[in-house]
GROMACS .gro file of C-alpha atoms in nm:
model
  288
    1MET     CA    1   7.298   3.583  -0.042
    2LEU     CA    2   7.345   3.958  -0.082
    3PRO     CA    3   7.202   4.187   0.190
    4ARG     CA    4   6.876   4.360   0.109
    5SER     CA    5   6.878   4.719  -0.008
    6PRO     CA    6   6.687   4.976   0.202
    7GLN     CA    7   6.403   4.957  -0.051
    8GLN     CA    8   6.368   4.583   0.012
    9LEU     CA    9   6.355   4.602   0.392
   10PRO     CA   10   6.031   4.521   0.570
   11PRO     CA   11   5.867   4.833   0.714
   12ILE     CA   12   6.011   4.912   1.056
   13VAL     CA   13   5.779   5.020   1.339
   14LEU     CA   14   5.900   5.138   1.680
   15THR     CA   15   5.669   5.072   1.972
   16PHE     CA   16   5.684   5.234   2.316
   17ALA     CA   17   5.507   5.002   2.559
   18ALA     CA   18   5.516   4.817   2.888
   19SER     CA   19   5.610   4.450   2.904
   20ASP     CA   20   5.322   4.209   2.969
   21PRO     CA   21   5.458   3.872   3.084
   22SER     CA   22   5.129   3.701   2.997
   23GLY     CA   23   5.181   3.779   2.628
   24GLY     CA   24   4.828   3.911   2.602
   25ALA     CA   25   4.879   4.286   2.580
   26GLY     CA   26   5.149   4.552   2.590
   27MET     CA   27   5.488   4.506   2.428
   28GLN     CA   28   5.435   4.140   2.350
   29ALA     CA   29   5.103   4.208   2.176
   30ASP     CA   30   5.264   4.484   1.969
   31LEU     CA   31   5.555   4.266   1.860
   32MET     CA   32   5.331   3.978   1.756
   33THR     CA   33   5.088   4.201   1.569
   34LEU     CA   34   5.355   4.394   1.382
   35SER     CA   35   5.541   4.075   1.290
   36SER     CA   36   5.227   3.900   1.169
   37LEU     CA   37   5.153   4.193   0.936
   38GLY     CA   38   5.494   4.189   0.773
   39CYS     CA   39   5.674   4.460   0.970
   40HIS     CA   40   5.997   4.449   1.166
   41PRO     CA   41   5.919   4.571   1.520
   42LEU     CA   42   6.154   4.772   1.737
   43SER     CA   43   6.072   4.790   2.107
   44VAL     CA   44   6.131   5.051   2.374
   45THR     CA   45   6.026   4.921   2.715
   46THR     CA   46   5.856   5.189   2.925
   47ALA     CA   47   5.756   4.977   3.225
   48LEU     CA   48   5.767   4.628   3.371
   49THR     CA   49   5.443   4.479   3.497
   50VAL     CA   50   5.322   4.196   3.714
   51GLN     CA   51   5.006   4.074   3.543
   52ASP     CA   52   4.819   3.778   3.403
   53THR     CA   53   4.497   3.736   3.206
   54VAL     CA   54   4.296   3.838   3.514
   55GLY     CA   55   4.450   4.178   3.592
   56VAL     CA   56   4.753   4.392   3.667
   57GLY     CA   57   4.920   4.360   4.007
   58CYS     CA   58   5.209   4.604   3.975
   59VAL     CA   59   5.363   4.854   3.731
   60LEU     CA   60   5.728   4.954   3.761
   61ALA     CA   61   5.814   5.245   3.532
   62ILE     CA   62   6.151   5.238   3.356
   63ASP     CA   63   6.369   5.542   3.422
   64SER     CA   64   6.305   5.805   3.155
   65ASP     CA   65   6.678   5.839   3.074
   66CYS     CA   66   6.682   5.469   2.989
   67VAL     CA   67   6.367   5.506   2.779
   68GLU     CA   68   6.531   5.787   2.583
   69ASP     CA   69   6.855   5.591   2.539
   70GLN     CA   70   6.665   5.290   2.407
   71ALA     CA   71   6.479   5.497   2.151
   72ARG     CA   72   6.762   5.725   2.038
   73THR     CA   73   6.997   5.431   1.989
   74LEU     CA   74   6.746   5.251   1.766
   75LEU     CA   75   6.649   5.563   1.572
   76GLU     CA   76   7.011   5.645   1.494
   77ASP     CA   77   7.064   5.294   1.357
   78MET     CA   78   6.750   5.204   1.158
   79PRO     CA   79   6.492   5.385   0.941
   80VAL     CA   80   6.160   5.384   1.124
   81ALA     CA   81   5.836   5.414   0.923
   82ALA     CA   82   5.589   5.461   1.210
   83PHE     CA   83   5.557   5.488   1.588
   84LYS     CA   84   5.310   5.306   1.812
   85ILE     CA   85   5.258   5.418   2.173
   86GLY     CA   86   5.093   5.224   2.455
   87LEU     CA   87   5.131   5.223   2.833
   88LEU     CA   88   5.402   5.471   2.930
   89GLY     CA   89   5.440   5.424   3.305
   90SER     CA   90   5.519   5.778   3.421
   91ILE     CA   91   5.486   6.147   3.340
   92GLU     CA   92   5.865   6.159   3.293
   93ASN     CA   93   5.839   5.900   3.017
   94ILE     CA   94   5.562   6.098   2.851
   95VAL     CA   95   5.781   6.408   2.850
   96VAL     CA   96   6.083   6.235   2.699
   97ILE     CA   97   5.880   6.049   2.435
   98ALA     CA   98   5.717   6.375   2.328
   99GLU     CA   99   6.065   6.522   2.281
  100ILE     CA  100   6.167   6.224   2.068
  101LEU     CA  101   5.855   6.236   1.850
  102ALA     CA  102   5.904   6.608   1.790
  103ASP     CA  103   6.234   6.523   1.620
  104TYR     CA  104   6.055   6.302   1.364
  105PRO     CA  105   5.760   6.514   1.251
  106GLY     CA  106   5.703   6.330   0.923
  107LEU     CA  107   5.634   5.988   1.073
  108PRO     CA  108   5.286   5.863   1.165
  109VAL     CA  109   5.218   5.820   1.537
  110VAL     CA  110   4.950   5.580   1.661
  111LEU     CA  111   4.861   5.640   2.027
  112ASP     CA  112   4.664   5.385   2.227
  113PRO     CA  113   4.587   5.567   2.555
  114VAL     CA  114   4.610   5.281   2.806
  115LEU     CA  115   4.449   5.422   3.120
  116ALA     CA  116   4.323   5.106   3.292
  117SER     CA  117   4.337   4.729   3.261
  118GLY     CA  118   4.041   4.521   3.154
  119ARG     CA  119   3.969   4.451   3.522
  120GLY     CA  120   3.977   4.823   3.597
  121ASP     CA  121   4.324   4.852   3.752
  122GLU     CA  122   4.437   5.215   3.721
  123LEU     CA  123   4.739   5.251   3.491
  124ALA     CA  124   4.756   5.630   3.454
  125ASP     CA  125   4.712   5.902   3.715
  126GLU     CA  126   4.576   6.250   3.648
  127GLU     CA  127   4.924   6.396   3.595
  128MET     CA  128   4.989   6.139   3.323
  129ILE     CA  129   4.652   6.206   3.163
  130SER     CA  130   4.732   6.578   3.154
  131GLY     CA  131   5.067   6.493   2.998
  132LEU     CA  132   4.899   6.286   2.730
  133ARG     CA  133   4.658   6.569   2.652
  134GLU     CA  134   4.914   6.848   2.649
  135LEU     CA  135   5.229   6.680   2.514
  136LEU     CA  136   5.140   6.373   2.309
  137LEU     CA  137   4.803   6.445   2.151
  138PRO     CA  138   4.941   6.739   1.948
  139LEU     CA  139   5.199   6.496   1.801
  140THR     CA  140   4.954   6.212   1.734
  141THR     CA  141   4.840   6.108   1.389
  142ILE     CA  142   4.564   5.877   1.512
  143LEU     CA  143   4.436   5.821   1.866
  144THR     CA  144   4.257   5.491   1.937
  145PRO     CA  145   4.063   5.519   2.266
  146ASN     CA  146   3.773   5.306   2.374
  147SER     CA  147   3.468   5.499   2.491
  148LEU     CA  148   3.578   5.499   2.858
  149GLU     CA  149   3.923   5.632   2.768
  150ALA     CA  150   3.779   5.889   2.529
  151ARG     CA  151   3.551   6.035   2.794
  152ARG     CA  152   3.825   6.043   3.055
  153LEU     CA  153   4.077   6.205   2.820
  154ALA     CA  154   3.829   6.456   2.683
  155VAL     CA  155   3.687   6.567   3.015
  156GLY     CA  156   4.019   6.595   3.197
  157GLU     CA  157   4.066   6.662   3.567
  158GLU     CA  158   3.990   7.033   3.537
  159ARG     CA  159   3.643   6.969   3.391
  160ALA     CA  160   3.557   6.653   3.583
  161GLY     CA  161   3.430   6.850   3.881
  162GLU     CA  162   3.211   7.089   3.686
  163GLY     CA  163   2.916   6.852   3.685
  164GLU     CA  164   2.848   6.875   3.310
  165HIS     CA  165   2.825   6.496   3.282
  166ASP     CA  166   2.819   6.211   3.530
  167GLU     CA  167   2.794   5.833   3.511
  168ALA     CA  168   2.419   5.857   3.455
  169SER     CA  169   2.464   6.103   3.166
  170PRO     CA  170   2.812   6.050   3.019
  171ALA     CA  171   2.955   6.293   2.768
  172PRO     CA  172   2.840   6.220   2.410
  173LEU     CA  173   3.114   6.036   2.225
  174ALA     CA  174   3.102   6.265   1.921
  175GLU     CA  175   3.163   6.558   2.155
  176CYS     CA  176   3.455   6.375   2.315
  177ALA     CA  177   3.606   6.299   1.976
  178GLN     CA  178   3.587   6.665   1.877
  179THR     CA  179   3.752   6.770   2.202
  180LEU     CA  180   4.038   6.529   2.139
  181LEU     CA  181   4.079   6.656   1.784
  182ASP     CA  182   4.087   7.011   1.918
  183LEU     CA  183   4.374   6.905   2.146
  184GLY     CA  184   4.581   6.838   1.836
  185CYS     CA  185   4.558   6.482   1.710
  186GLU     CA  186   4.471   6.446   1.342
  187TYR     CA  187   4.233   6.151   1.372
  188VAL     CA  188   4.042   5.974   1.648
  189LEU     CA  189   3.926   5.614   1.605
  190LEU     CA  190   3.675   5.575   1.885
  191THR     CA  191   3.598   5.210   1.958
  192GLY     CA  192   3.263   5.105   2.098
  193THR     CA  193   3.337   4.779   2.276
  194HIS     CA  194   3.219   4.920   2.611
  195GLU     CA  195   2.900   5.073   2.474
  196ASN     CA  196   2.559   4.905   2.514
  197THR     CA  197   2.497   4.842   2.145
  198ALA     CA  198   2.396   4.527   1.957
  199ARG     CA  199   2.714   4.543   1.747
  200VAL     CA  200   3.049   4.704   1.822
  201VAL     CA  201   3.059   5.036   1.636
  202ASN     CA  202   3.395   5.204   1.572
  203ASP     CA  203   3.387   5.563   1.448
  204LEU     CA  204   3.673   5.747   1.279
  205TYR     CA  205   3.680   6.126   1.320
  206ALA     CA  206   3.912   6.372   1.146
  207GLN     CA  207   4.006   6.734   1.202
  208ARG     CA  208   3.771   6.976   1.020
  209LEU     CA  209   3.574   6.683   0.873
  210GLY     CA  210   3.412   6.523   1.176
  211LEU     CA  211   3.291   6.166   1.131
  212VAL     CA  212   3.454   6.016   0.820
  213ARG     CA  213   3.370   5.646   0.859
  214SER     CA  214   3.173   5.417   1.087
  215ASP     CA  215   3.218   5.040   1.097
  216ALA     CA  216   3.005   4.786   1.284
  217TRP     CA  217   3.135   4.446   1.395
  218ASP     CA  218   2.959   4.146   1.545
  219ARG     CA  219   3.008   4.120   1.920
  220LEU     CA  220   3.202   3.813   2.027
  221HIS     CA  221   3.157   3.606   2.341
  222GLY     CA  222   3.383   3.693   2.633
  223SER     CA  223   3.628   3.975   2.695
  224TYR     CA  224   3.976   4.007   2.551
  225HIS     CA  225   4.316   4.096   2.693
  226GLY     CA  226   4.508   4.312   2.445
  227SER     CA  227   4.247   4.392   2.183
  228GLY     CA  228   4.328   4.764   2.194
  229CYS     CA  229   4.702   4.700   2.161
  230THR     CA  230   4.632   4.473   1.865
  231LEU     CA  231   4.418   4.731   1.686
  232ALA     CA  232   4.660   5.019   1.737
  233SER     CA  233   4.962   4.811   1.632
  234ALA     CA  234   4.778   4.688   1.324
  235ILE     CA  235   4.704   5.047   1.223
  236ALA     CA  236   5.071   5.136   1.271
  237ALA     CA  237   5.174   4.836   1.060
  238HIS     CA  238   4.945   4.933   0.773
  239LEU     CA  239   5.052   5.299   0.785
  240ALA     CA  240   5.416   5.186   0.777
  241ARG     CA  241   5.333   4.984   0.467
  242GLY     CA  242   5.203   5.297   0.295
  243LEU     CA  243   4.826   5.270   0.333
  244SER     CA  244   4.612   5.580   0.380
  245ILE     CA  245   4.452   5.643   0.720
  246ASP     CA  246   4.113   5.528   0.592
  247ALA     CA  247   4.250   5.208   0.439
  248ALA     CA  248   4.475   5.136   0.738
  249VAL     CA  249   4.186   5.175   0.983
  250TRP     CA  250   3.964   4.939   0.784
  251ALA     CA  251   4.236   4.675   0.738
  252ALA     CA  252   4.338   4.694   1.105
  253GLN     CA  253   3.979   4.650   1.223
  254GLU     CA  254   3.931   4.347   0.999
  255TYR     CA  255   4.256   4.192   1.121
  256THR     CA  256   4.172   4.261   1.487
  257TRP     CA  257   3.821   4.116   1.462
  258GLN     CA  258   3.965   3.799   1.308
  259THR     CA  259   4.224   3.769   1.588
  260LEU     CA  260   3.945   3.800   1.845
  261ALA     CA  261   3.722   3.548   1.668
  262ALA     CA  262   4.014   3.303   1.677
  263GLY     CA  263   4.104   3.400   2.034
  264PHE     CA  264   4.181   3.151   2.309
  265ARG     CA  265   4.159   3.142   2.689
  266PRO     CA  266   4.485   3.003   2.827
  267GLY     CA  267   4.430   3.109   3.187
  268MET     CA  268   4.158   3.196   3.435
  269GLY     CA  269   4.085   3.546   3.302
  270GLN     CA  270   4.028   3.705   2.966
  271TYR     CA  271   4.069   3.559   2.620
  272ILE     CA  272   4.382   3.647   2.423
  273PRO     CA  273   4.362   3.746   2.053
  274ASP     CA  274   4.534   3.500   1.819
  275ARG     CA  275   4.758   3.736   1.621
  276PHE     CA  276   4.887   3.446   1.411
  277TYR     CA  277   4.545   3.308   1.319
  278GLN     CA  278   4.633   3.329   0.947
  279THR     CA  279   4.935   3.105   0.994
  280ARG     CA  280   4.732   2.856   1.196
  281LEU     CA  281   4.458   2.853   0.932
  282ARG     CA  282   4.712   2.777   0.661
  283SER     CA  283   4.866   2.502   0.870
  284GLY     CA  284   4.527   2.349   0.952
  285ALA     CA  285   4.559   2.421   1.325
  286LEU     CA  286   4.233   2.617   1.318
  287ASP     CA  287   3.905   2.532   1.155
  288ALA     CA  288   3.850   2.769   0.859
   0.00000   0.00000   0.00000
């Protein structure tokens, strides 16, 4: 068999993420999602973690020189169609990844700002949050925060003490989205899983346009480990395949909801999305 030409290659997506040994979130979630959607995933490990489906016990950041070497080596060898960014581990990693992204200005960047685990374990300090705001947001095509992450990123440490909003009166999400757009990202997909609404409402905002689409999804029983990673990776996969932002966001939400609906609970904590639900449906392993 002759080797494929570059035009016949599957779309290649490079993900920067921490390893999750449970397979629920992080690097493992990215690799499964990208593979299931027809892409070839490349992985740059930013941190090692001790975690399970209950929570995160420890995060060990990879040295930033090693992070850069991983990425540069891959980028010099293979044509990447999109970047996906998750947990980064340290401010030094944020700095070096920003430098790498700046060298590839034409490629879409999907940033999932992982600030805490589902249990609430802190995964980013204020210095890292400032680095995300100042260095990565201006290079981001689409940011995918949940409402808690959006408020924390938008307010920032310098405004948190001003007393404009508190837990009893949190910042309006539309205002947060606009602040994040003003910081430089082109789009913000703000997910409403943590909001007290009958259905989960995800809103897509764009620079100069404001709200451009709003999608509502039935709430599912339980909580899920890696749903944000799945959504962001699915968007990256669809952008790598040539879809527009609007089409990629819709397709990624549909895929993610289906993975959650088919999710399973292998341990004592959260459910895990079934990223290969389509394969299991075809094989008869799941009820249609």
